[in-house]
CSV table of C-alpha atoms in Angstrom, one decimal:
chain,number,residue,atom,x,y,z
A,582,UNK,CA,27.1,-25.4,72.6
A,583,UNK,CA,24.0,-26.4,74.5
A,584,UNK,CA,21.0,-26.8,72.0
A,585,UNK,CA,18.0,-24.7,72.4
A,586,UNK,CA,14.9,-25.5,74.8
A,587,UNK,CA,13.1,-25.4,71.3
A,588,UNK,CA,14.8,-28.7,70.1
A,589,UNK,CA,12.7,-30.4,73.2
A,590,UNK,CA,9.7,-29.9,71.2
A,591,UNK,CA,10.5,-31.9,67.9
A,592,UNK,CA,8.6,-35.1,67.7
A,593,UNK,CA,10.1,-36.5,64.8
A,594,UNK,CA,8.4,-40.0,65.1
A,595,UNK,CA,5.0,-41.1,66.1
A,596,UNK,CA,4.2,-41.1,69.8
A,597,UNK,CA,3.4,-43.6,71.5
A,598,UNK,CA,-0.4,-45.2,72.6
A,599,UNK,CA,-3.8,-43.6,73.2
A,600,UNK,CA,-6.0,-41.1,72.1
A,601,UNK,CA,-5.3,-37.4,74.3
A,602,UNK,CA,-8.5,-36.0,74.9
A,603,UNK,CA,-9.9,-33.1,72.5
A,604,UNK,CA,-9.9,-30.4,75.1
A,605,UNK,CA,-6.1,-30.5,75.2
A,606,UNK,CA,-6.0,-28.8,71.9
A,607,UNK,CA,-6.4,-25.3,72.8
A,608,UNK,CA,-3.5,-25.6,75.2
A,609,UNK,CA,-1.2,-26.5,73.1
A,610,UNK,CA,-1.6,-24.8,70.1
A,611,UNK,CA,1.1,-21.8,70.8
A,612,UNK,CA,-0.3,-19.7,68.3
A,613,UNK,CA,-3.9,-20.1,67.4
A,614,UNK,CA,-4.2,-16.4,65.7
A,615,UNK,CA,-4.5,-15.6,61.5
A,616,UNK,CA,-1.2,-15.9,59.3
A,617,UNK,CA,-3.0,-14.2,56.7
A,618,UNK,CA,-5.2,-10.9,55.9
A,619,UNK,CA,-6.7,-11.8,52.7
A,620,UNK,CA,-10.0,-9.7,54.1
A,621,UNK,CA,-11.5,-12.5,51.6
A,622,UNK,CA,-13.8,-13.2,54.7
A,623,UNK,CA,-13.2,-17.2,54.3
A,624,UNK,CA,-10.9,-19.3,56.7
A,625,UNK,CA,-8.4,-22.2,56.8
A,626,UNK,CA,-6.9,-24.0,59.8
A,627,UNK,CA,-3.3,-25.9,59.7
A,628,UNK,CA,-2.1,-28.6,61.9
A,629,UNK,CA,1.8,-28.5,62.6
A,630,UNK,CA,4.0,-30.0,65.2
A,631,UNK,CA,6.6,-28.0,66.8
A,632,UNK,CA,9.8,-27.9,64.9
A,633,UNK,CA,12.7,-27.7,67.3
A,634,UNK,CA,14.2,-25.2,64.8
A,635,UNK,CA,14.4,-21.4,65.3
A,636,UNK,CA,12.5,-19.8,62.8
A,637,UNK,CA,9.9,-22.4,61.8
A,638,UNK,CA,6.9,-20.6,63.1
A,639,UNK,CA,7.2,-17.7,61.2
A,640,UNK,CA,8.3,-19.1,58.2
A,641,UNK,CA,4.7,-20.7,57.8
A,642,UNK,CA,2.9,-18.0,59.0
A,643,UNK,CA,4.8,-16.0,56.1
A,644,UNK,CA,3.7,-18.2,54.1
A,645,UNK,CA,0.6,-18.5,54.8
A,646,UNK,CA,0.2,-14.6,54.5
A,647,UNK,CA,0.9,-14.3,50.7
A,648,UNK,CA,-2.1,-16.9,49.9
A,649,UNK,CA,-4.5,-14.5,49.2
A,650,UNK,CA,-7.9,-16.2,49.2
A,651,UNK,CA,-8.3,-17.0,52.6
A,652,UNK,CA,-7.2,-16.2,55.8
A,653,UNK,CA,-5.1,-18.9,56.9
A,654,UNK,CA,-5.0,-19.9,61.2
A,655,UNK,CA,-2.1,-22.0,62.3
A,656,UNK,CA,-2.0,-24.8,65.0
A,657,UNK,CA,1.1,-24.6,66.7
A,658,UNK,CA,1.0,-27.9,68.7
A,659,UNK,CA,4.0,-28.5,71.3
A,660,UNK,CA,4.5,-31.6,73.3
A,661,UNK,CA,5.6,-35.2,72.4
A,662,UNK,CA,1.7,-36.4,71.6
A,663,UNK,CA,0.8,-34.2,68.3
A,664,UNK,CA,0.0,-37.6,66.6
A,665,UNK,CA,-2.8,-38.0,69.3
A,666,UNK,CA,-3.7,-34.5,69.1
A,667,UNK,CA,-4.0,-34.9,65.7
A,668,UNK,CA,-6.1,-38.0,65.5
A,669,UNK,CA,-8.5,-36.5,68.3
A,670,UNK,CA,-9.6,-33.7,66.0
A,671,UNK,CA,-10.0,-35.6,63.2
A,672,UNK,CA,-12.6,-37.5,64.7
A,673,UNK,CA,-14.2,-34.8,65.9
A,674,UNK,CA,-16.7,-32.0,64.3
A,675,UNK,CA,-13.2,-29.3,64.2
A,676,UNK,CA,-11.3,-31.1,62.2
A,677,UNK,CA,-8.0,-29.1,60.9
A,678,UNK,CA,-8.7,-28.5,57.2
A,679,UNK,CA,-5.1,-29.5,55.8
A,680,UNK,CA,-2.5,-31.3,58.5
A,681,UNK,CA,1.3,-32.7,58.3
A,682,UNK,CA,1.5,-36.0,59.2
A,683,UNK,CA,2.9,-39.1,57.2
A,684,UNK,CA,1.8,-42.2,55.1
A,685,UNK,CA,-0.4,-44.3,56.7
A,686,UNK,CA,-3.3,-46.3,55.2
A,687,UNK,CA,-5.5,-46.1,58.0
A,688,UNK,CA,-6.4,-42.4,57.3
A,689,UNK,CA,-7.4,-43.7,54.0
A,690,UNK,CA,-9.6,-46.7,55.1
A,691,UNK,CA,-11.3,-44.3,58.1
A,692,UNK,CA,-11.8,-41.9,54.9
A,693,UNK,CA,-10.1,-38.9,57.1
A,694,UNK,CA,-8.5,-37.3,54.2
A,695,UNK,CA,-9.0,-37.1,50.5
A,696,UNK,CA,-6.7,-38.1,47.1
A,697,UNK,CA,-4.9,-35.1,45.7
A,698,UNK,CA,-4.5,-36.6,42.3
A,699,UNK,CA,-5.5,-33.9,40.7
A,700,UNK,CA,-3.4,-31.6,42.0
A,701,UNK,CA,-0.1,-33.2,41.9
A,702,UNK,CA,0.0,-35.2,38.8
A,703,UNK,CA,0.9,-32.2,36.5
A,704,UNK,CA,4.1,-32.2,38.5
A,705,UNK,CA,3.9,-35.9,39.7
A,706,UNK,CA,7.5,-36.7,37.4
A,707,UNK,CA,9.6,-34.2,39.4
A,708,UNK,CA,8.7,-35.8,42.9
A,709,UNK,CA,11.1,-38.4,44.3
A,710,UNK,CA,9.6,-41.0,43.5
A,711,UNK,CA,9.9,-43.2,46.4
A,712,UNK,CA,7.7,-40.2,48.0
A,713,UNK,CA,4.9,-40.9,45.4
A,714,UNK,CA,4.7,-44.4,46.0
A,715,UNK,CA,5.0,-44.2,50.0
A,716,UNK,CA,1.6,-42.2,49.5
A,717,UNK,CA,-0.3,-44.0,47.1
A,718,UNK,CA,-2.8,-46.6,48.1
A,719,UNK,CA,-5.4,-48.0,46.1
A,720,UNK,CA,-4.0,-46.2,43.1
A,721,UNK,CA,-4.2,-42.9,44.3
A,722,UNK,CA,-2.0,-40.3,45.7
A,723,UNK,CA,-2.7,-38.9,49.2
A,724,UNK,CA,-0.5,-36.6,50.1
A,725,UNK,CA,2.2,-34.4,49.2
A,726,UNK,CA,5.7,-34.6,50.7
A,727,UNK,CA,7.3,-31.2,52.5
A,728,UNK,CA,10.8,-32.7,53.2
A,729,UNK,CA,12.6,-36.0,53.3
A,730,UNK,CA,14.8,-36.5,56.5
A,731,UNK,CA,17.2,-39.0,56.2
A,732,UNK,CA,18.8,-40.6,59.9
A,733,UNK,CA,22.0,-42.1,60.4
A,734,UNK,CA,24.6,-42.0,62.8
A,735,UNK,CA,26.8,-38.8,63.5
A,736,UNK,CA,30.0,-38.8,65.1
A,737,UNK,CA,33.3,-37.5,65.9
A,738,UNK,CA,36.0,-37.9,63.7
A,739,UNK,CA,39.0,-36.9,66.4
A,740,UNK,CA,37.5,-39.7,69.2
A,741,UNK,CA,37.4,-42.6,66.3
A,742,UNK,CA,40.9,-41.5,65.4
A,743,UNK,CA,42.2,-41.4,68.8
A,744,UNK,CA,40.6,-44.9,69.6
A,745,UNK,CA,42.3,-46.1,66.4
A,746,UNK,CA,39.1,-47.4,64.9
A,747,UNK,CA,37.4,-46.3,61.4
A,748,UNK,CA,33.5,-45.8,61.3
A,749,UNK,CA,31.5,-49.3,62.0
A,750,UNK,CA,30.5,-51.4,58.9
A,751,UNK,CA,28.5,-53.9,60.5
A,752,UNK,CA,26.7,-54.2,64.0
A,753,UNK,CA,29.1,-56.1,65.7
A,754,UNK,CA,31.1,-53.3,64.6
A,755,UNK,CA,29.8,-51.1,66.2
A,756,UNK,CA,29.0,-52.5,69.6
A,757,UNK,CA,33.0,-52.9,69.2
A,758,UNK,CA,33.6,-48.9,68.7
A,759,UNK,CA,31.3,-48.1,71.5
A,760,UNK,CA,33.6,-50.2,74.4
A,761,UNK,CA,36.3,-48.8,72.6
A,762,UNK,CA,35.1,-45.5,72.6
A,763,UNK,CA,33.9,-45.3,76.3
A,764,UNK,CA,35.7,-42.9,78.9
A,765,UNK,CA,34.7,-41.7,82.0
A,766,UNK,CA,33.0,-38.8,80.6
A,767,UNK,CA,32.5,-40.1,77.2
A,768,UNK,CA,29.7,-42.9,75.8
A,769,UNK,CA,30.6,-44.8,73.1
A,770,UNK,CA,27.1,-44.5,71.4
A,771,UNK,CA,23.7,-42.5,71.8
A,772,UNK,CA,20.5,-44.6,70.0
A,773,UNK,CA,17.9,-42.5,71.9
A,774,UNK,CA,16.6,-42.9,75.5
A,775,UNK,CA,13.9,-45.0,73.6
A,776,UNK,CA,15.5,-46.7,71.4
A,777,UNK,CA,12.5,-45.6,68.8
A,778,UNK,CA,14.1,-44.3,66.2
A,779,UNK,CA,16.5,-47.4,65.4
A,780,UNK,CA,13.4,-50.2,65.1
A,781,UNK,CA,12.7,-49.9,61.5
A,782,UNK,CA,16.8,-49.4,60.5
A,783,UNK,CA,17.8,-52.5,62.7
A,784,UNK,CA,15.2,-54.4,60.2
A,785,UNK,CA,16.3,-53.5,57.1
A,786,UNK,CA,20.2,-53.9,58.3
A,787,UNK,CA,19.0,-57.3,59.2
A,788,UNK,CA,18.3,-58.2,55.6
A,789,UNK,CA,14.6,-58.4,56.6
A,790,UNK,CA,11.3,-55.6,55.8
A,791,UNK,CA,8.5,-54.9,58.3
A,792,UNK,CA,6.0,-56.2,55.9
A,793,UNK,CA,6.6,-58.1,52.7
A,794,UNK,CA,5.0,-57.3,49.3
A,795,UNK,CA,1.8,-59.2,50.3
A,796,UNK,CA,1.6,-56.9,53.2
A,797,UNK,CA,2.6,-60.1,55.8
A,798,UNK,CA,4.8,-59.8,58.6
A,799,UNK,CA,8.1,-59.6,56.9
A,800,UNK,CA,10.3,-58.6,60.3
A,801,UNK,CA,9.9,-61.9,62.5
A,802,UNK,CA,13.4,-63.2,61.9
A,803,UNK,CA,16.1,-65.4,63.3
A,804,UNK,CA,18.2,-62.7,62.3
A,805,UNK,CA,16.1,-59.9,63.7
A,806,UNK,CA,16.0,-61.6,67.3
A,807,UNK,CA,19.8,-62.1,66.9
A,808,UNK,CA,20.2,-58.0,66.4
A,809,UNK,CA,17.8,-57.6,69.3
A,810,UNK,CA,19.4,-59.7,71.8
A,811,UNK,CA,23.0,-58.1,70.7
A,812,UNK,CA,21.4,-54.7,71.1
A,813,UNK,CA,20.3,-55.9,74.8
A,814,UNK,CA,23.9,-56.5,75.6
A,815,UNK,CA,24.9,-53.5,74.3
A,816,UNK,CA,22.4,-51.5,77.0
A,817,UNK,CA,24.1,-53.5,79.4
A,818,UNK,CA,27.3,-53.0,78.7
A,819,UNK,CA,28.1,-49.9,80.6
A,820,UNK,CA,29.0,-48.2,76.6
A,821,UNK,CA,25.4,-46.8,75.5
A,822,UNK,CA,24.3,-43.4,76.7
A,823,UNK,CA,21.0,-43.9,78.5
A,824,UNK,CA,18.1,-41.7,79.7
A,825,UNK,CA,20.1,-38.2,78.5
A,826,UNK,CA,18.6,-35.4,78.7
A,827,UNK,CA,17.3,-34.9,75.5
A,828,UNK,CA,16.7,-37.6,72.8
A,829,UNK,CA,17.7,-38.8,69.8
A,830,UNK,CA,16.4,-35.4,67.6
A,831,UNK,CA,18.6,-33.2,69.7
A,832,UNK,CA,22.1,-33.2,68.7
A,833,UNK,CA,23.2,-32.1,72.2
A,834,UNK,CA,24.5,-35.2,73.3
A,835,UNK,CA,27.0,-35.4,70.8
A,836,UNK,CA,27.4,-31.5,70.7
A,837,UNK,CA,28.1,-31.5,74.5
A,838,UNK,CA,30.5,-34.3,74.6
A,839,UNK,CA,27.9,-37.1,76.3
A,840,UNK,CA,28.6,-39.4,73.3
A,841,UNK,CA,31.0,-40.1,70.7
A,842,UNK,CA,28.5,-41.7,68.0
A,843,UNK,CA,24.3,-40.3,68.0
A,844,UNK,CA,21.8,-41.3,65.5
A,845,UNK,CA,20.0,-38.2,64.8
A,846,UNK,CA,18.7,-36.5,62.2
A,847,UNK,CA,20.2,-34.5,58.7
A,848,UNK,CA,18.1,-31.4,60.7
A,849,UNK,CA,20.2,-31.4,63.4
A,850,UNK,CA,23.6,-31.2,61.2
A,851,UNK,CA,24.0,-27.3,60.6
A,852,UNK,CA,23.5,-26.7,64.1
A,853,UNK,CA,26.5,-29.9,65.0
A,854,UNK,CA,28.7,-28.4,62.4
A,855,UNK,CA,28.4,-24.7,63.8
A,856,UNK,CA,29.7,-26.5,66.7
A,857,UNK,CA,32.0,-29.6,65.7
A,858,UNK,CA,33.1,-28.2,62.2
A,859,UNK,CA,34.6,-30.5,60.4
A,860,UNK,CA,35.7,-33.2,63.3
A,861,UNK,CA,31.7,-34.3,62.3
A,862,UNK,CA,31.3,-37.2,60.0
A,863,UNK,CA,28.0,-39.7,59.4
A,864,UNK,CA,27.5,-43.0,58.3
A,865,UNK,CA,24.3,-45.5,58.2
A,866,UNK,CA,22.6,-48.0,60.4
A,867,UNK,CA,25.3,-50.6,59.8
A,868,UNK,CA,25.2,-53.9,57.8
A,869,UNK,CA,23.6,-56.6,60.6
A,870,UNK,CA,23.6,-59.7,58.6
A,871,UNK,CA,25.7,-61.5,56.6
A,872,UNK,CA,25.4,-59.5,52.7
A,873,UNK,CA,22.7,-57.2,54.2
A,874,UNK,CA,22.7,-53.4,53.2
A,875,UNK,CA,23.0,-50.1,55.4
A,876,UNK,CA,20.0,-48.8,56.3
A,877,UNK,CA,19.1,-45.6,56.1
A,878,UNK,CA,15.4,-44.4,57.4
A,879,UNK,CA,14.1,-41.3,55.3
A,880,UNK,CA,11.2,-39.7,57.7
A,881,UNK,CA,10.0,-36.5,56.7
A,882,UNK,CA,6.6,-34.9,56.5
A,883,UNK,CA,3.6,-34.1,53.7
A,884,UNK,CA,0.9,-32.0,53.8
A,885,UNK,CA,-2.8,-33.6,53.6
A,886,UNK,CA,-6.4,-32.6,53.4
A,887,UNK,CA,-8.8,-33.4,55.7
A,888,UNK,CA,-12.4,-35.2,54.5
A,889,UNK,CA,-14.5,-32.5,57.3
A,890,UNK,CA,-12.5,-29.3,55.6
A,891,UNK,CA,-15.0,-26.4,55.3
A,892,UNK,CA,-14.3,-26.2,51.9
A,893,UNK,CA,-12.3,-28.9,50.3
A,894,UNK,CA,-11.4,-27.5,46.9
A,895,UNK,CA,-10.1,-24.1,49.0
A,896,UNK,CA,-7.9,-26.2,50.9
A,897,UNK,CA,-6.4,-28.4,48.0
A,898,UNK,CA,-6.2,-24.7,46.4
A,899,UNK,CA,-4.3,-23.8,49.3
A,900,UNK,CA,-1.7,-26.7,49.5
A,901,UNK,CA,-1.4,-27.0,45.7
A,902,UNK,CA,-0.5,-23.0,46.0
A,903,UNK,CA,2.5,-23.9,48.9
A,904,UNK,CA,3.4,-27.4,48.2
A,905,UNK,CA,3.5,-27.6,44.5
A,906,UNK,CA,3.6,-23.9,42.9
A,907,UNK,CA,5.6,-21.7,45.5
A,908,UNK,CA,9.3,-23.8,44.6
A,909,UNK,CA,10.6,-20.6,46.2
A,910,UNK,CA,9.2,-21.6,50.1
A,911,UNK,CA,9.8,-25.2,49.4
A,912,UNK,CA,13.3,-24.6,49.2
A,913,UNK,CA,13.3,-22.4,52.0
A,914,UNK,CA,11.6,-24.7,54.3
A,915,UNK,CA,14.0,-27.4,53.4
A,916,UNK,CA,17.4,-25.6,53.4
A,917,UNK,CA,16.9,-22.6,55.8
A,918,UNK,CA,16.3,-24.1,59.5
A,919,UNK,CA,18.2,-27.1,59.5
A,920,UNK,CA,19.2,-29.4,56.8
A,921,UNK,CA,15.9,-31.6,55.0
A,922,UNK,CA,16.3,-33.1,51.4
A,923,UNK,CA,13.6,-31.5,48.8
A,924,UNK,CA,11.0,-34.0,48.1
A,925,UNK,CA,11.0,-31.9,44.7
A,926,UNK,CA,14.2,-33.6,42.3
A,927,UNK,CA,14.9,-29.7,40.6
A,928,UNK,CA,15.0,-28.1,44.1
A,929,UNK,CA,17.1,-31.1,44.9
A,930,UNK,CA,19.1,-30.9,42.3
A,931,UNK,CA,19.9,-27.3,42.1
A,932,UNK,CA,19.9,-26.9,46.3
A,933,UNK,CA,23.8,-25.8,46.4
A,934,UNK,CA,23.8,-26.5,50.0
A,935,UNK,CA,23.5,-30.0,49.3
A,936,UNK,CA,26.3,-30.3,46.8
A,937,UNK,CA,29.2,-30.0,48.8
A,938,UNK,CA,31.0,-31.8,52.1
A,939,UNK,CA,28.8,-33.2,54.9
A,940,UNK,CA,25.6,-32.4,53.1
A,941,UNK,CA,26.2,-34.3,50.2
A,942,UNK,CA,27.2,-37.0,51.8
A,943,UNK,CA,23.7,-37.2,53.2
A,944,UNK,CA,22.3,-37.0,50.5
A,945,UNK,CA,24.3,-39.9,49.1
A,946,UNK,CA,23.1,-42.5,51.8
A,947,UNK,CA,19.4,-41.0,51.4
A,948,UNK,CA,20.3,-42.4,47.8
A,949,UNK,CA,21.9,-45.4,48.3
A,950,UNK,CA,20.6,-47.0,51.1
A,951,UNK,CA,17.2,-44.9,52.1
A,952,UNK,CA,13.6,-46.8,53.0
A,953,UNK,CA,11.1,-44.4,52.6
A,954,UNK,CA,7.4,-45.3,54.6
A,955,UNK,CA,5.4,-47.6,53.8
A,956,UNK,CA,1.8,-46.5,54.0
A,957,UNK,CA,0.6,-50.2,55.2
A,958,UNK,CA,2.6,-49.5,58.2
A,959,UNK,CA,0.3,-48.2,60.7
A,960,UNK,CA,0.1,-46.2,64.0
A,961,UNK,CA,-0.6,-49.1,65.5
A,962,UNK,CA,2.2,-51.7,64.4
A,963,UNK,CA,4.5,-48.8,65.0
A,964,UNK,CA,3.9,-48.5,68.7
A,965,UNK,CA,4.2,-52.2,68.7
A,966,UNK,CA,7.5,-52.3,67.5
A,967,UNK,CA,8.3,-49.9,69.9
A,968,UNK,CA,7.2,-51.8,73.0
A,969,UNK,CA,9.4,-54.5,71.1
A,970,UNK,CA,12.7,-52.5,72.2
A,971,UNK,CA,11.0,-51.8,75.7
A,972,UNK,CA,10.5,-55.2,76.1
A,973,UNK,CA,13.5,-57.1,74.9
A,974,UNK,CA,16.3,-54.5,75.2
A,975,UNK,CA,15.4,-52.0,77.9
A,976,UNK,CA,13.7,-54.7,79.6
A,977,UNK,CA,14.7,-58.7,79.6
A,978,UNK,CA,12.0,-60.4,78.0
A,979,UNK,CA,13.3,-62.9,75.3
A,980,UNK,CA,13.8,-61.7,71.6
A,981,UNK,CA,11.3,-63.9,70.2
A,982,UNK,CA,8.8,-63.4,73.0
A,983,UNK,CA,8.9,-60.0,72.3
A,984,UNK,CA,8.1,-60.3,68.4
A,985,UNK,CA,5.7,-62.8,69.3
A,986,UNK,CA,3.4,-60.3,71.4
A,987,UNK,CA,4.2,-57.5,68.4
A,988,UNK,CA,3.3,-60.1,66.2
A,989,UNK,CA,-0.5,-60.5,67.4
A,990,UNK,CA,-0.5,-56.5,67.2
A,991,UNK,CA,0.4,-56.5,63.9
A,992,UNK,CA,-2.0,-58.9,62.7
A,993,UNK,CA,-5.1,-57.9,64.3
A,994,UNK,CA,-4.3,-54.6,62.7
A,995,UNK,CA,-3.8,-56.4,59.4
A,996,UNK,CA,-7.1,-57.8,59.7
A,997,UNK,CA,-8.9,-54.5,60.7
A,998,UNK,CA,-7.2,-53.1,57.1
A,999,UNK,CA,-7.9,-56.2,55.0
């Protein structure tokens, strides 16, 4: 089953660089009309990327429609730069009034959004609590978490079994599984054409953090360099899919047969079991140092509110009315177009497609071996990190050349939030 055209508009994590110019806006917002009719006479705009998943759009418009005391106008924003798109109106004088985006501190500094405190805190106990903490700074909460997407690696149980190997424990592992797993058709393993979405799980596999509890740089390791020079050979090697024709969100590559291992997302596994059924099995970013963990990286995305909103309490009105008192489109959002984990513990717990098989095995490594954001790590570190894997493992610079030019990135940004 080829996956639709609409998966090529996810952009699950932060893109890359720059600031796109505020014109590009009205372009790319798909759908710039009213979800609601309150005839109330007062207006609210929402910033949301493009979910790859059918059905997405008009789930928030219906939403949207049943709050009735303001007409609500969504920004449908396609394209891999919504991050820029995003940060381009929020400097400017039409600001979104409430946005999805994630954790990051430097929306707090640049005083772009405002604390919600008030609004969560008579539900603040039935929140994950890793979700409260990865938006709190300075003691108060910023945000409020829509869905928790764990990442791991999928893969097909009838290729391991036919290559006579079991799923990789450790990283050497799994550079193993991937020669073994290599045909003439076949990959051994997909980590995304840019290698993006495996920088922050290679870290914590490594036994190491990106920043340490003192908010230093916690990721410049022997260790770290080891994994990134191993990863190098991997590229190679001949056994790692590169440049397919969609990335690492799409599960096409494994769906189609291009791969027999993918990192991807727990979206993306209704759509590979409608295909694979049960020759589909997952397991996390592999131990890569001696007594070091699985990792498991749980993105997502919360709602926030944006300091320039027309009218502020209206729009904490508004995402205290979806995001904390309808439990009813929470759940929906979550479990009906794709698979997310519910921020919320009683939708969580009481979610019956998370109880059973593949899903609940998800939701055991979100559990066991999840990182959740961390609101110190910035835009800009990110795309540092990034250019780390362009640098040292699509490219040939050295390991510790590489973290050394991330490094300075990282620090001047340190020193910009101190």
């Amino acid at each position: 089953m080829r996956a639709s055209n609409q998966w090529d508009r996810r952009s699950v994590l932060r893109a890359a660089g720059g600031i796109a110019a505020l014109g590009a806006l009205a372009a790319c917002g798909s759908n710039n009309g009213r979800s609601g009719g309150s005839g109330s006479g007062k207006e609210l705009t929402q910033y949301f990327h493009a979910y790859g998943e059918p059905g997405t759009q008009e789930a928030l418009k219906r939403y949207a429609k049943g709050f009735g005391k303001a007409d609500v106008r969504t920004q449908w924003i396609t394209g891999d730069n919504f991050e820029n798109k995003l940060f381009s109106a929020l400097l400017s004088s039409d600001a979104p009034d409430v946005f999805e985006f994630h954790p990051q501190v430097h929306m707090v500094r640049a005083g772009q959004i405002l604390p919600l405190d008030d609004i969560i805190e008579p539900v603040k106990a039935d929140f994950n609590a890793a979700d409260i903490a990865s938006h709190t700074v300075d003691g108060k909460v910023w945000g409020v978490r829509m869905i928790d997407d764990p990442q791991f690696f999928f893969y097909r149980k009838s290729l391991l079994e036919k290559a006579g190997i079991a799923p990789p424990q450790t990283l050497d592992e799994l550079i193993e599984a991937a020669a073994k797993l290599t045909t003439d058709k076949v990959k051994g393993v997909f980590l995304g054409n840019k290698l993006h979405a495996i920088v922050r799980p290679l870290i914590w596999a490594s036994g190491a953090d990106t920043l340490d509890e003192k908010n230093r740089i916690a990721y410049h390791t022997d260790q770290v360099a080891a994994n990134l020079g191993k990863l190098r050979t991997l590229f190679t090697s001949g056994h790692q899919l590169l440049d397919a024709p969609s990335d690492f969100w799409d599960p096409s590559a494994l769906v189609q047969g291009l791969t027999a291992i993918q990192w991807c997302g727990m979206w993306a596994m209704p759509a590979m079991q409608q295909a694979l059924g049960d020759d589909l099995g997952v397991f996390p970013f592999p131990s890569a140092a001696p007594g070091a963990e699985p990792a498991v990286y749980n993105g997502g995305w919360s709602m926030f509110v944006s300091s320039k909103a027309k009218d502020k309490d209206l729009a904490k009105e508004y995402v205290k009315w979806l995001w904390i008192d309808q439990k009813q489109h929470q759940e929906d959002w979550a479990l009906s177009y794709g698979f997310h984990i519910p921020p919320r513990t009683s939708i969580a717990n009481s979610a019956e497609k998370l109880k059973s098989g593949l899903p609940a095995e998800g939701v055991r490594l979100f559990n066991e071996f999840g990182h959740f954001d961390n609101p110190m790590w910035t835009q800009a570190m990110i795309v540092a990190h990034e250019d780390v894997m362009a640098d040292c493992v699509r490219s040939d610079m050295a390991p510790e050349a590489a973290l050394d030019k991330a490094d300075k990135k990282v620090e001047d940004e340190l020193r910009k939030l101190s």
